[in-house]
């Protein structure tokens, strides 16, 4: 089980409380598809992904980004049982979606950058540290059921 | 591979932070030590407290080197040759550039903090590619 200090929990929930899940989710997923274009292979039925502008404006990307970040919220709500929270999703990503777990790490890093751009100086080094830890734990949990 | 557009975007980013480069260097290192404590193992001889002169000094060196890389983006191998030797033979920072990737992540966070919405997805992509290219060159001589 991951240990979270009181400060880490506070930093995570205070940032989360101010996050616009729809906006940040859409932005994070769009950036994943733009910065690491090979990830587009998982979204071949999403329509126009031909340019950064197309990706950013693509309604399926926005909707899926919101879905992904909403699911991330489950980790924030269940910091003491992230493994259990993502058990089924881990199986899904392995057995049905066939996503290389390295991509979870990439999305996690991008999410941190998106948060940094939204919160500016308020996203302090200790804040970043707590969030890098969280995205790492989530990535690990999502990879856990791979076989 | 860095396209002409990528190179232009990287240069634009560099101009946007001109004047704040020293702070950016120190902040990048500070974030790296906070988020990835394993990177501190390369600096046992440093005072790693917030605001330390050593962090400022080293941050300044790192950013100057990155600035040099930006100016010589068409010939990174040659421009970073000495630094590549240093990292491979003296410092022996773990390949496959893992700590350098962590540095890259923290540098991008600093850019995002300071540029906000101006740190567009296109810039993010260009800088990410640029930092990967720099890390690859620094690791060239490892074996």
PDB file of C-alpha atoms in Angstrom:
ATOM      1  CA  UNK A   1       0.000   0.000   0.000  1.00  0.00           C
ATOM      2  CA  UNK A   2       1.276   3.456  -0.866  1.00  0.00           C
ATOM      3  CA  UNK A   3       1.912   5.799   2.022  1.00  0.00           C
ATOM      4  CA  UNK A   4       0.668   9.358   1.645  1.00  0.00           C
ATOM      5  CA  UNK A   5       1.694  12.040   4.090  1.00  0.00           C
ATOM      6  CA  UNK A   6      -0.990  14.412   5.334  1.00  0.00           C
ATOM      7  CA  UNK A   7       0.673  17.159   3.319  1.00  0.00           C
ATOM      8  CA  UNK A   8       0.614  15.115   0.103  1.00  0.00           C
ATOM      9  CA  UNK A   9      -3.064  14.299   0.571  1.00  0.00           C
ATOM     10  CA  UNK A  10      -3.827  17.953   1.159  1.00  0.00           C
ATOM     11  CA  UNK A  11      -1.856  19.092  -1.900  1.00  0.00           C
ATOM     12  CA  UNK A  12      -3.559  16.516  -4.094  1.00  0.00           C
ATOM     13  CA  UNK A  13      -7.104  17.251  -2.980  1.00  0.00           C
ATOM     14  CA  UNK A  14      -6.695  21.016  -2.969  1.00  0.00           C
ATOM     15  CA  UNK A  15      -5.475  20.990  -6.577  1.00  0.00           C
ATOM     16  CA  UNK A  16      -8.164  18.499  -7.587  1.00  0.00           C
ATOM     17  CA  UNK A  17     -10.837  20.698  -6.047  1.00  0.00           C
ATOM     18  CA  UNK A  18      -9.937  23.453  -8.501  1.00  0.00           C
ATOM     19  CA  UNK A  19      -9.546  21.297 -11.613  1.00  0.00           C
ATOM     20  CA  UNK A  20     -12.034  21.653 -14.454  1.00  0.00           C
ATOM     21  CA  UNK A  21     -12.154  17.970 -15.287  1.00  0.00           C
ATOM     22  CA  UNK A  22     -13.635  18.458 -18.738  1.00  0.00           C
ATOM     23  CA  UNK A  23     -11.082  21.079 -19.819  1.00  0.00           C
ATOM     24  CA  UNK A  24      -7.992  19.506 -18.265  1.00  0.00           C
ATOM     25  CA  UNK A  25      -8.968  16.024 -19.393  1.00  0.00           C
ATOM     26  CA  UNK A  26      -9.500  17.165 -22.973  1.00  0.00           C
ATOM     27  CA  UNK A  27      -6.237  19.087 -22.950  1.00  0.00           C
ATOM     28  CA  UNK A  28      -4.195  16.255 -21.455  1.00  0.00           C
ATOM     29  CA  UNK A  29      -5.468  13.683 -23.953  1.00  0.00           C
ATOM     30  CA  UNK A  30      -5.021  16.087 -26.877  1.00  0.00           C
ATOM     31  CA  UNK A  31      -1.437  16.773 -25.834  1.00  0.00           C
ATOM     32  CA  UNK A  32      -0.743  13.040 -25.538  1.00  0.00           C
ATOM     33  CA  UNK A  33      -1.897  12.543 -29.129  1.00  0.00           C
ATOM     34  CA  UNK A  34       0.061  15.586 -30.332  1.00  0.00           C
ATOM     35  CA  UNK A  35       3.335  15.182 -28.426  1.00  0.00           C
ATOM     36  CA  UNK A  36       3.463  11.385 -28.774  1.00  0.00           C
ATOM     37  CA  UNK A  37       1.728  10.803 -32.108  1.00  0.00           C
ATOM     38  CA  UNK A  38       2.115   7.015 -31.974  1.00  0.00           C
ATOM     39  CA  UNK A  39      -0.562   7.003 -29.274  1.00  0.00           C
ATOM     40  CA  UNK A  40      -3.065   7.859 -32.010  1.00  0.00           C
ATOM     41  CA  UNK A  41      -3.052   4.181 -32.887  1.00  0.00           C
ATOM     42  CA  UNK A  42      -5.434   3.550 -30.018  1.00  0.00           C
ATOM     43  CA  UNK A  43      -7.954   6.011 -31.389  1.00  0.00           C
ATOM     44  CA  UNK A  44      -8.254   5.139 -35.054  1.00  0.00           C
ATOM     45  CA  UNK A  45     -12.036   5.569 -34.945  1.00  0.00           C
ATOM     46  CA  UNK A  46     -11.869   9.095 -33.544  1.00  0.00           C
ATOM     47  CA  UNK A  47     -12.003  10.810 -36.927  1.00  0.00           C
ATOM     48  CA  UNK A  48      -9.776  13.754 -37.792  1.00  0.00           C
ATOM     49  CA  UNK A  49      -6.450  13.629 -35.927  1.00  0.00           C
ATOM     50  CA  UNK A  50      -4.433  15.113 -38.767  1.00  0.00           C
ATOM     51  CA  UNK A  51      -3.029  18.195 -36.992  1.00  0.00           C
ATOM     52  CA  UNK A  52      -2.701  19.705 -33.511  1.00  0.00           C
ATOM     53  CA  UNK A  53      -5.650  21.997 -34.285  1.00  0.00           C
ATOM     54  CA  UNK A  54      -7.764  19.072 -35.484  1.00  0.00           C
ATOM     55  CA  UNK A  55      -6.888  17.030 -32.416  1.00  0.00           C
ATOM     56  CA  UNK A  56      -7.558  19.851 -29.960  1.00  0.00           C
ATOM     57  CA  UNK A  57     -10.951  20.545 -31.544  1.00  0.00           C
ATOM     58  CA  UNK A  58     -11.964  16.912 -32.035  1.00  0.00           C
ATOM     59  CA  UNK A  59     -15.142  16.276 -29.993  1.00  0.00           C
ATOM     60  CA  UNK A  60     -14.330  12.593 -29.467  1.00  0.00           C
ATOM     61  CA  UNK A  61     -10.933  13.518 -28.049  1.00  0.00           C
ATOM     62  CA  UNK A  62     -12.558  16.022 -25.705  1.00  0.00           C
ATOM     63  CA  UNK A  63     -15.187  13.549 -24.556  1.00  0.00           C
ATOM     64  CA  UNK A  64     -12.689  10.778 -23.997  1.00  0.00           C
ATOM     65  CA  UNK A  65     -10.299  13.119 -22.222  1.00  0.00           C
ATOM     66  CA  UNK A  66     -13.080  14.015 -19.821  1.00  0.00           C
ATOM     67  CA  UNK A  67     -13.818  10.310 -19.268  1.00  0.00           C
ATOM     68  CA  UNK A  68     -10.173   9.524 -18.548  1.00  0.00           C
ATOM     69  CA  UNK A  69      -9.708  12.375 -16.101  1.00  0.00           C
ATOM     70  CA  UNK A  70     -13.014  11.623 -14.381  1.00  0.00           C
ATOM     71  CA  UNK A  71     -11.692   8.134 -13.792  1.00  0.00           C
ATOM     72  CA  UNK A  72      -8.509   9.670 -12.427  1.00  0.00           C
ATOM     73  CA  UNK A  73     -10.697  11.347  -9.840  1.00  0.00           C
ATOM     74  CA  UNK A  74     -11.400   7.898  -8.418  1.00  0.00           C
ATOM     75  CA  UNK A  75      -7.730   7.652  -7.477  1.00  0.00           C
ATOM     76  CA  UNK A  76      -7.921  11.006  -5.713  1.00  0.00           C
ATOM     77  CA  UNK A  77     -10.986   9.809  -3.787  1.00  0.00           C
ATOM     78  CA  UNK A  78      -9.380   6.475  -2.927  1.00  0.00           C
ATOM     79  CA  UNK A  79      -5.734   7.286  -2.297  1.00  0.00           C
ATOM     80  CA  UNK A  80      -5.477   4.406   0.138  1.00  0.00           C
ATOM     81  CA  UNK A  81      -6.628   1.811  -2.362  1.00  0.00           C
ATOM     82  CA  UNK A  82      -5.565   2.851  -5.820  1.00  0.00           C
ATOM     83  CA  UNK A  83      -4.617  -0.717  -6.719  1.00  0.00           C
ATOM     84  CA  UNK A  84      -8.125  -1.985  -6.018  1.00  0.00           C
ATOM     85  CA  UNK A  85      -9.736   1.008  -7.691  1.00  0.00           C
ATOM     86  CA  UNK A  86      -8.031   0.293 -11.035  1.00  0.00           C
ATOM     87  CA  UNK A  87      -8.062  -3.486 -10.988  1.00  0.00           C
ATOM     88  CA  UNK A  88     -10.812  -3.849 -13.606  1.00  0.00           C
ATOM     89  CA  UNK A  89      -9.503  -0.984 -15.735  1.00  0.00           C
ATOM     90  CA  UNK A  90      -6.083  -2.609 -15.714  1.00  0.00           C
ATOM     91  CA  UNK A  91      -7.531  -5.826 -17.090  1.00  0.00           C
ATOM     92  CA  UNK A  92      -9.434  -3.858 -19.725  1.00  0.00           C
ATOM     93  CA  UNK A  93      -6.345  -1.974 -20.907  1.00  0.00           C
ATOM     94  CA  UNK A  94      -4.430  -5.225 -21.188  1.00  0.00           C
ATOM     95  CA  UNK A  95      -6.966  -7.649 -22.581  1.00  0.00           C
ATOM     96  CA  UNK A  96      -9.205  -5.470 -24.745  1.00  0.00           C
ATOM     97  CA  UNK A  97      -7.384  -2.233 -25.453  1.00  0.00           C
ATOM     98  CA  UNK A  98      -3.805  -3.622 -25.719  1.00  0.00           C
ATOM     99  CA  UNK A  99      -2.164  -0.449 -24.464  1.00  0.00           C
ATOM    100  CA  UNK A 100       1.536  -0.556 -23.581  1.00  0.00           C
ATOM    101  CA  UNK A 101       1.685   0.594 -19.930  1.00  0.00           C
ATOM    102  CA  UNK A 102       4.496   3.003 -20.814  1.00  0.00           C
ATOM    103  CA  UNK A 103       1.725   5.188 -22.247  1.00  0.00           C
ATOM    104  CA  UNK A 104       0.163   5.598 -18.788  1.00  0.00           C
ATOM    105  CA  UNK A 105       3.420   7.150 -17.617  1.00  0.00           C
ATOM    106  CA  UNK A 106       3.444   9.492 -20.620  1.00  0.00           C
ATOM    107  CA  UNK A 107      -0.133  10.627 -19.957  1.00  0.00           C
ATOM    108  CA  UNK A 108       0.667  11.132 -16.271  1.00  0.00           C
ATOM    109  CA  UNK A 109       3.607  13.414 -17.091  1.00  0.00           C
ATOM    110  CA  UNK A 110       1.469  15.364 -19.539  1.00  0.00           C
ATOM    111  CA  UNK A 111      -1.270  15.784 -16.935  1.00  0.00           C
ATOM    112  CA  UNK A 112       1.304  17.299 -14.572  1.00  0.00           C
ATOM    113  CA  UNK A 113       2.379  19.752 -17.270  1.00  0.00           C
ATOM    114  CA  UNK A 114      -1.254  20.699 -17.978  1.00  0.00           C
ATOM    115  CA  UNK A 115      -1.841  21.329 -14.262  1.00  0.00           C
ATOM    116  CA  UNK A 116       1.326  23.434 -14.143  1.00  0.00           C
ATOM    117  CA  UNK A 117       0.147  25.578 -17.038  1.00  0.00           C
ATOM    118  CA  UNK A 118      -3.243  26.140 -15.380  1.00  0.00           C
ATOM    119  CA  UNK A 119      -2.050  26.801 -11.834  1.00  0.00           C
ATOM    120  CA  UNK A 120       1.213  28.623 -12.544  1.00  0.00           C
ATOM    121  CA  UNK A 121       3.206  29.480  -9.450  1.00  0.00           C
ATOM    122  CA  UNK A 122       0.600  27.835  -7.219  1.00  0.00           C
ATOM    123  CA  UNK A 123       1.821  24.540  -8.624  1.00  0.00           C
ATOM    124  CA  UNK A 124       4.804  24.558  -6.296  1.00  0.00           C
ATOM    125  CA  UNK A 125       7.640  22.012  -6.312  1.00  0.00           C
ATOM    126  CA  UNK A 126       6.060  20.146  -3.370  1.00  0.00           C
ATOM    127  CA  UNK A 127       2.737  20.173  -5.179  1.00  0.00           C
ATOM    128  CA  UNK A 128       4.364  18.807  -8.324  1.00  0.00           C
ATOM    129  CA  UNK A 129       6.120  16.183  -6.241  1.00  0.00           C
ATOM    130  CA  UNK A 130       2.836  14.903  -4.770  1.00  0.00           C
ATOM    131  CA  UNK A 131       1.229  14.819  -8.209  1.00  0.00           C
ATOM    132  CA  UNK A 132       4.186  13.082  -9.897  1.00  0.00           C
ATOM    133  CA  UNK A 133       3.891  10.467  -7.160  1.00  0.00           C
ATOM    134  CA  UNK A 134       0.139  10.138  -7.757  1.00  0.00           C
ATOM    135  CA  UNK A 135       0.416   9.754 -11.532  1.00  0.00           C
ATOM    136  CA  UNK A 136       3.166   7.201 -10.996  1.00  0.00           C
ATOM    137  CA  UNK A 137       1.005   5.196  -8.594  1.00  0.00           C
ATOM    138  CA  UNK A 138      -1.959   5.324 -10.989  1.00  0.00           C
ATOM    139  CA  UNK A 139       0.231   4.200 -13.914  1.00  0.00           C
ATOM    140  CA  UNK A 140       1.561   1.363 -11.812  1.00  0.00           C
ATOM    141  CA  UNK A 141      -1.932   0.290 -10.749  1.00  0.00           C
ATOM    142  CA  UNK A 142      -3.124   0.297 -14.359  1.00  0.00           C
ATOM    143  CA  UNK A 143      -0.201  -1.922 -15.341  1.00  0.00           C
ATOM    144  CA  UNK A 144      -0.617  -4.291 -12.451  1.00  0.00           C
ATOM    145  CA  UNK A 145      -3.068  -6.748 -14.011  1.00  0.00           C
ATOM    146  CA  UNK A 146      -1.152  -7.156 -17.252  1.00  0.00           C
ATOM    147  CA  UNK A 147      -0.273 -10.671 -18.243  1.00  0.00           C
TER     148      UNK A 147
ATOM    149  CA  UNK B   1      13.608  14.243 -35.840  1.00  0.00           C
ATOM    150  CA  UNK B   2      13.252  17.952 -35.256  1.00  0.00           C
ATOM    151  CA  UNK B   3      11.459  19.673 -38.129  1.00  0.00           C
ATOM    152  CA  UNK B   4      12.131  23.270 -39.150  1.00  0.00           C
ATOM    153  CA  UNK B   5       8.905  24.225 -37.371  1.00  0.00           C
ATOM    154  CA  UNK B   6      10.017  22.454 -34.177  1.00  0.00           C
ATOM    155  CA  UNK B   7      13.310  24.361 -34.222  1.00  0.00           C
ATOM    156  CA  UNK B   8      11.460  27.647 -34.672  1.00  0.00           C
ATOM    157  CA  UNK B   9       9.132  26.864 -31.766  1.00  0.00           C
ATOM    158  CA  UNK B  10      12.018  25.918 -29.482  1.00  0.00           C
ATOM    159  CA  UNK B  11      13.725  29.214 -30.305  1.00  0.00           C
ATOM    160  CA  UNK B  12      10.472  31.062 -29.588  1.00  0.00           C
ATOM    161  CA  UNK B  13      10.161  29.386 -26.209  1.00  0.00           C
ATOM    162  CA  UNK B  14      13.729  30.346 -25.432  1.00  0.00           C
ATOM    163  CA  UNK B  15      13.013  33.971 -26.268  1.00  0.00           C
ATOM    164  CA  UNK B  16       9.886  33.940 -24.093  1.00  0.00           C
ATOM    165  CA  UNK B  17      11.910  32.993 -21.033  1.00  0.00           C
ATOM    166  CA  UNK B  18      14.877  35.251 -21.758  1.00  0.00           C
ATOM    167  CA  UNK B  19      15.701  37.266 -18.669  1.00  0.00           C
ATOM    168  CA  UNK B  20      14.268  34.508 -16.473  1.00  0.00           C
ATOM    169  CA  UNK B  21      16.624  31.791 -17.576  1.00  0.00           C
ATOM    170  CA  UNK B  22      18.651  31.675 -14.379  1.00  0.00           C
ATOM    171  CA  UNK B  23      15.530  31.335 -12.255  1.00  0.00           C
ATOM    172  CA  UNK B  24      14.222  28.671 -14.617  1.00  0.00           C
ATOM    173  CA  UNK B  25      17.403  26.650 -14.151  1.00  0.00           C
ATOM    174  CA  UNK B  26      17.311  26.772 -10.372  1.00  0.00           C
ATOM    175  CA  UNK B  27      13.583  26.023 -10.318  1.00  0.00           C
ATOM    176  CA  UNK B  28      13.973  23.064 -12.665  1.00  0.00           C
ATOM    177  CA  UNK B  29      16.611  21.509 -10.421  1.00  0.00           C
ATOM    178  CA  UNK B  30      14.596  22.193  -7.306  1.00  0.00           C
ATOM    179  CA  UNK B  31      11.512  20.522  -8.793  1.00  0.00           C
ATOM    180  CA  UNK B  32      13.601  17.579  -9.953  1.00  0.00           C
ATOM    181  CA  UNK B  33      15.081  17.013  -6.474  1.00  0.00           C
ATOM    182  CA  UNK B  34      11.631  17.345  -4.866  1.00  0.00           C
ATOM    183  CA  UNK B  35       9.730  15.066  -7.263  1.00  0.00           C
ATOM    184  CA  UNK B  36      12.510  12.560  -7.973  1.00  0.00           C
ATOM    185  CA  UNK B  37      14.660  12.210  -4.856  1.00  0.00           C
ATOM    186  CA  UNK B  38      16.819   9.563  -6.576  1.00  0.00           C
ATOM    187  CA  UNK B  39      18.351  12.378  -8.646  1.00  0.00           C
ATOM    188  CA  UNK B  40      19.901  13.774  -5.487  1.00  0.00           C
ATOM    189  CA  UNK B  41      22.336  10.858  -5.537  1.00  0.00           C
ATOM    190  CA  UNK B  42      24.305  12.739  -8.169  1.00  0.00           C
ATOM    191  CA  UNK B  43      24.776  15.716  -5.855  1.00  0.00           C
ATOM    192  CA  UNK B  44      25.926  14.421  -2.451  1.00  0.00           C
ATOM    193  CA  UNK B  45      28.365  17.319  -2.277  1.00  0.00           C
ATOM    194  CA  UNK B  46      25.679  19.978  -2.759  1.00  0.00           C
ATOM    195  CA  UNK B  47      23.599  21.958  -0.321  1.00  0.00           C
ATOM    196  CA  UNK B  48      20.189  21.085  -1.721  1.00  0.00           C
ATOM    197  CA  UNK B  49      18.080  23.444   0.386  1.00  0.00           C
ATOM    198  CA  UNK B  50      15.691  25.808  -1.338  1.00  0.00           C
ATOM    199  CA  UNK B  51      17.584  28.834  -2.617  1.00  0.00           C
ATOM    200  CA  UNK B  52      21.037  27.322  -2.152  1.00  0.00           C
ATOM    201  CA  UNK B  53      23.848  29.063  -4.037  1.00  0.00           C
ATOM    202  CA  UNK B  54      24.980  25.741  -5.422  1.00  0.00           C
ATOM    203  CA  UNK B  55      21.571  25.019  -6.926  1.00  0.00           C
ATOM    204  CA  UNK B  56      21.436  28.512  -8.437  1.00  0.00           C
ATOM    205  CA  UNK B  57      24.947  28.140  -9.797  1.00  0.00           C
ATOM    206  CA  UNK B  58      24.335  24.727 -11.248  1.00  0.00           C
ATOM    207  CA  UNK B  59      20.917  25.686 -12.610  1.00  0.00           C
ATOM    208  CA  UNK B  60      22.603  28.567 -14.405  1.00  0.00           C
ATOM    209  CA  UNK B  61      25.134  26.167 -15.963  1.00  0.00           C
ATOM    210  CA  UNK B  62      22.423  23.748 -17.099  1.00  0.00           C
ATOM    211  CA  UNK B  63      20.345  26.491 -18.703  1.00  0.00           C
ATOM    212  CA  UNK B  64      23.414  27.980 -20.411  1.00  0.00           C
ATOM    213  CA  UNK B  65      24.142  24.551 -21.878  1.00  0.00           C
ATOM    214  CA  UNK B  66      20.537  24.203 -23.057  1.00  0.00           C
ATOM    215  CA  UNK B  67      20.767  27.698 -24.550  1.00  0.00           C
ATOM    216  CA  UNK B  68      23.856  26.635 -26.426  1.00  0.00           C
ATOM    217  CA  UNK B  69      21.971  23.601 -27.674  1.00  0.00           C
ATOM    218  CA  UNK B  70      19.113  25.839 -28.857  1.00  0.00           C
ATOM    219  CA  UNK B  71      21.592  28.036 -30.775  1.00  0.00           C
ATOM    220  CA  UNK B  72      23.209  24.978 -32.345  1.00  0.00           C
ATOM    221  CA  UNK B  73      20.133  22.859 -32.827  1.00  0.00           C
ATOM    222  CA  UNK B  74      21.323  21.868 -36.307  1.00  0.00           C
ATOM    223  CA  UNK B  75      24.459  20.325 -34.920  1.00  0.00           C
ATOM    224  CA  UNK B  76      23.706  19.082 -31.432  1.00  0.00           C
ATOM    225  CA  UNK B  77      26.305  16.317 -31.591  1.00  0.00           C
ATOM    226  CA  UNK B  78      29.170  18.736 -32.043  1.00  0.00           C
ATOM    227  CA  UNK B  79      27.806  21.482 -29.793  1.00  0.00           C
ATOM    228  CA  UNK B  80      27.297  19.088 -26.882  1.00  0.00           C
ATOM    229  CA  UNK B  81      30.343  16.929 -27.569  1.00  0.00           C
ATOM    230  CA  UNK B  82      32.301  17.991 -24.492  1.00  0.00           C
ATOM    231  CA  UNK B  83      29.274  17.726 -22.236  1.00  0.00           C
ATOM    232  CA  UNK B  84      28.582  14.334 -23.722  1.00  0.00           C
ATOM    233  CA  UNK B  85      32.090  13.220 -22.756  1.00  0.00           C
ATOM    234  CA  UNK B  86      31.621  14.635 -19.284  1.00  0.00           C
ATOM    235  CA  UNK B  87      28.322  12.844 -18.689  1.00  0.00           C
ATOM    236  CA  UNK B  88      29.582   9.563 -20.076  1.00  0.00           C
ATOM    237  CA  UNK B  89      33.055   9.310 -18.607  1.00  0.00           C
ATOM    238  CA  UNK B  90      33.122  11.526 -15.529  1.00  0.00           C
ATOM    239  CA  UNK B  91      29.640  11.995 -14.183  1.00  0.00           C
ATOM    240  CA  UNK B  92      28.318   8.682 -15.446  1.00  0.00           C
ATOM    241  CA  UNK B  93      24.715   9.706 -15.066  1.00  0.00           C
ATOM    242  CA  UNK B  94      22.658   6.558 -15.581  1.00  0.00           C
ATOM    243  CA  UNK B  95      21.701   5.791 -19.115  1.00  0.00           C
ATOM    244  CA  UNK B  96      19.239   5.342 -20.816  1.00  0.00           C
ATOM    245  CA  UNK B  97      19.043   8.984 -19.850  1.00  0.00           C
ATOM    246  CA  UNK B  98      16.481   8.338 -17.163  1.00  0.00           C
ATOM    247  CA  UNK B  99      17.605  11.212 -14.873  1.00  0.00           C
ATOM    248  CA  UNK B 100      17.894  13.433 -17.945  1.00  0.00           C
ATOM    249  CA  UNK B 101      14.286  12.579 -18.795  1.00  0.00           C
ATOM    250  CA  UNK B 102      13.286  13.613 -15.289  1.00  0.00           C
ATOM    251  CA  UNK B 103      15.172  16.870 -15.746  1.00  0.00           C
ATOM    252  CA  UNK B 104      13.338  17.351 -19.043  1.00  0.00           C
ATOM    253  CA  UNK B 105       9.962  16.803 -17.364  1.00  0.00           C
ATOM    254  CA  UNK B 106      10.762  19.352 -14.659  1.00  0.00           C
ATOM    255  CA  UNK B 107      12.031  21.867 -17.208  1.00  0.00           C
ATOM    256  CA  UNK B 108       8.743  21.505 -19.099  1.00  0.00           C
ATOM    257  CA  UNK B 109       6.780  22.030 -15.878  1.00  0.00           C
ATOM    258  CA  UNK B 110       8.754  25.245 -15.284  1.00  0.00           C
ATOM    259  CA  UNK B 111       7.921  26.425 -18.813  1.00  0.00           C
ATOM    260  CA  UNK B 112       4.249  25.559 -18.271  1.00  0.00           C
ATOM    261  CA  UNK B 113       4.189  27.397 -14.932  1.00  0.00           C
ATOM    262  CA  UNK B 114       5.677  30.540 -16.433  1.00  0.00           C
ATOM    263  CA  UNK B 115       4.047  30.554 -19.848  1.00  0.00           C
ATOM    264  CA  UNK B 116       0.590  29.218 -18.886  1.00  0.00           C
ATOM    265  CA  UNK B 117      -1.663  29.022 -21.930  1.00  0.00           C
ATOM    266  CA  UNK B 118       1.202  30.286 -24.106  1.00  0.00           C
ATOM    267  CA  UNK B 119       2.822  26.905 -23.633  1.00  0.00           C
ATOM    268  CA  UNK B 120       0.812  25.508 -26.515  1.00  0.00           C
ATOM    269  CA  UNK B 121       0.608  21.809 -27.443  1.00  0.00           C
ATOM    270  CA  UNK B 122       2.812  22.576 -30.476  1.00  0.00           C
ATOM    271  CA  UNK B 123       5.498  24.136 -28.273  1.00  0.00           C
ATOM    272  CA  UNK B 124       5.189  21.292 -25.768  1.00  0.00           C
ATOM    273  CA  UNK B 125       5.760  18.808 -28.571  1.00  0.00           C
ATOM    274  CA  UNK B 126       8.765  20.674 -29.987  1.00  0.00           C
ATOM    275  CA  UNK B 127      10.431  21.107 -26.595  1.00  0.00           C
ATOM    276  CA  UNK B 128       9.809  17.457 -25.711  1.00  0.00           C
ATOM    277  CA  UNK B 129      11.517  16.365 -28.931  1.00  0.00           C
ATOM    278  CA  UNK B 130      14.352  18.830 -28.394  1.00  0.00           C
ATOM    279  CA  UNK B 131      15.022  17.632 -24.813  1.00  0.00           C
ATOM    280  CA  UNK B 132      14.989  14.008 -26.039  1.00  0.00           C
ATOM    281  CA  UNK B 133      17.532  14.910 -28.713  1.00  0.00           C
ATOM    282  CA  UNK B 134      19.752  16.633 -26.137  1.00  0.00           C
ATOM    283  CA  UNK B 135      19.536  13.646 -23.786  1.00  0.00           C
ATOM    284  CA  UNK B 136      20.360  11.253 -26.632  1.00  0.00           C
ATOM    285  CA  UNK B 137      23.448  13.247 -27.608  1.00  0.00           C
ATOM    286  CA  UNK B 138      24.630  13.396 -24.003  1.00  0.00           C
ATOM    287  CA  UNK B 139      24.331   9.606 -23.845  1.00  0.00           C
ATOM    288  CA  UNK B 140      26.090   8.977 -27.178  1.00  0.00           C
ATOM    289  CA  UNK B 141      29.474   8.181 -25.736  1.00  0.00           C
ATOM    290  CA  UNK B 142      28.397   5.829 -22.961  1.00  0.00           C
ATOM    291  CA  UNK B 143      29.600   2.757 -24.765  1.00  0.00           C
TER     292      UNK B 143
END
